[in-house]
């Protein structure tokens, strides 16, 4: 090698880590009923469905499918608890219950992390280090607000809303439940929540925890089922507010179903976030951030940085460094502590991602994947780049919700901003540059609810989160999230 040669990374494909599986024992029952009025009950028409481990397709448990009558029972229990107990309880005592839930969750964090990874497919590093600690942090945060609502909204009299119906998706099952339940309860509302049909287990474990925390019966009701169960909750006439997180398509259907009613609503919907890397950016830091932004949680992240715009002068080096880093990613057993990318959540989701991989190539983008191996036991997908993508490509415009990154270039700041804004979504984004003035300019011009600068996917219970355009309305987290669960007089 001469002195002018750049050293090239050499990857030995036979080299691998020894297996390091998470070994905390967990208790998963064979069958779960519906959590209504403080106890687990059988569904009215006796129907159950399986929830499986997407890493090996094995059945984990049988879960109740709630029909309309079950949803009605849950709403009635929530109404009774609201009228007789929760809305009358001193706010300080509501806070104590929330602190209790937070503490028990923290104590049982490992167990919840393992079940989250088994049921949803996400790498244990994420459920252990992100999902569960953040879920506990949300309960702690909103516990603190319960008896301080008068200070949260100075000059106003905050009043609870009543019964809240909440429906959540499968990408952050326990965290989404915490985002929904904690602020609702802190403000004095009671809840009927439905987790996604592919990831019901941590919500059901949370129901057990809530029972163990001796929360008054009916304050939190957790019913399981698919879209029809969700629709029954959202359209129930005795639900005062609906809070939904999921796809834009379903969000629109829910909005239609509640049009003309007095229900309040918040909608946290889809995304197609852009990351912009400028030529003055710290490139290695940016590459790590891009990897974290799209491959974290298999790309099953509403705010995933699924579009990358790189300033033309640094495009070659950024792409090469991205490919080098992707070559080191480990796709495998979600319960292994070395795994970077776990299992895709379900067969239909894997099929959807594979469909888009085909579409992207047919449209003319160049597909690139690392040479890593992928287990054949379940639903797995290699991290994927689409190079030479263009604005009109469907892989650039549509939400894939998988580990797929479409890359384009830009020359000027204005061009970068215009390309980033060319999307029906507006949930999140990222900007990578050494210049503070550029950060202010770009972040103020990108139409998205959350924009990170020189970092990505950072969350805190005190920060609001939510979208512009087709990414939704309303905010979750922080004071903004609290405001969604009160009426201010
Ligand atoms: P989805 O819309 O298919 O399902 C979400 C939930 O809605 C599930 O519990 C499902 O059973 C239920 N549901 C389905 N049809 C329904 C209906 N007609 N009425 C009421 N409920 C119904 O979404 P998904 O595939 O589970 O989740 C992925 C989507 O969620 C992506 O679009 C992602 O961007 C979005 N998401 C958004 C955020 C955010 O904060 N903006 C966070 C996480 C996920």
Tab-separated table of N, CA, C and O in Angstrom, residues 29 42 73 88 98 144 148 170 219 241 248 276 298 313 316 366 419:
chain	number	residue	atom	x	y	z
A	29	UNK	N	-49.252	-16.579	29.778
A	29	UNK	CA	-50.328	-17.565	29.933
A	29	UNK	C	-50.721	-18.124	28.562
A	29	UNK	O	-50.442	-17.514	27.532
A	42	UNK	N	-64.078	-13.490	29.999
A	42	UNK	CA	-64.194	-14.157	28.683
A	42	UNK	C	-64.898	-13.224	27.692
A	42	UNK	O	-65.801	-12.480	28.099
A	73	UNK	N	-69.466	-3.160	27.252
A	73	UNK	CA	-69.249	-3.465	28.677
A	73	UNK	C	-68.051	-2.663	29.226
A	73	UNK	O	-68.096	-2.114	30.324
A	88	UNK	N	-63.638	12.025	40.949
A	88	UNK	CA	-63.898	12.620	42.267
A	88	UNK	C	-62.671	12.529	43.179
A	88	UNK	O	-62.601	13.195	44.210
A	98	UNK	N	-50.395	6.579	39.588
A	98	UNK	CA	-49.533	6.599	38.403
A	98	UNK	C	-48.077	6.340	38.782
A	98	UNK	O	-47.360	5.616	38.090
A	144	UNK	N	-46.426	13.246	37.885
A	144	UNK	CA	-46.036	14.530	38.464
A	144	UNK	C	-47.011	15.651	38.146
A	144	UNK	O	-47.182	16.586	38.925
A	148	UNK	N	-50.989	19.108	39.589
A	148	UNK	CA	-50.478	20.450	39.249
A	148	UNK	C	-51.138	21.017	37.994
A	148	UNK	O	-50.576	21.866	37.312
A	170	UNK	N	-48.658	-1.561	16.365
A	170	UNK	CA	-47.792	-2.638	16.841
A	170	UNK	C	-46.314	-2.284	16.908
A	170	UNK	O	-45.495	-3.099	17.300
A	219	UNK	N	-61.089	1.912	35.805
A	219	UNK	CA	-60.350	3.130	35.411
A	219	UNK	C	-59.582	2.862	34.117
A	219	UNK	O	-59.569	3.694	33.205
A	241	UNK	N	-63.782	11.124	24.063
A	241	UNK	CA	-62.624	11.511	23.259
A	241	UNK	C	-61.983	10.256	22.686
A	241	UNK	O	-61.942	9.220	23.359
A	248	UNK	N	-52.438	6.374	8.287
A	248	UNK	CA	-53.235	7.515	7.831
A	248	UNK	C	-54.577	7.037	7.284
A	248	UNK	O	-55.620	7.651	7.520
A	276	UNK	N	-31.570	15.493	5.997
A	276	UNK	CA	-30.735	16.246	5.056
A	276	UNK	C	-29.308	16.303	5.591
A	276	UNK	O	-29.086	16.775	6.715
A	298	UNK	N	-36.303	-2.146	12.910
A	298	UNK	CA	-36.638	-2.666	11.556
A	298	UNK	C	-37.336	-1.638	10.669
A	298	UNK	O	-38.066	-2.005	9.747
A	313	UNK	N	-21.865	17.264	-3.184
A	313	UNK	CA	-20.403	17.193	-3.033
A	313	UNK	C	-19.956	16.103	-2.057
A	313	UNK	O	-18.798	15.677	-2.104
A	316	UNK	N	-20.918	10.777	-2.498
A	316	UNK	CA	-20.180	9.516	-2.668
A	316	UNK	C	-19.647	9.007	-1.333
A	316	UNK	O	-19.779	7.819	-1.010
A	366	UNK	N	-31.763	1.985	-7.909
A	366	UNK	CA	-30.793	0.882	-7.801
A	366	UNK	C	-30.818	0.353	-6.367
A	366	UNK	O	-30.538	1.091	-5.431
A	419	UNK	N	-37.289	19.574	-1.641
A	419	UNK	CA	-37.425	18.125	-1.848
A	419	UNK	C	-37.940	17.454	-0.571
A	419	UNK	O	-38.793	16.568	-0.612
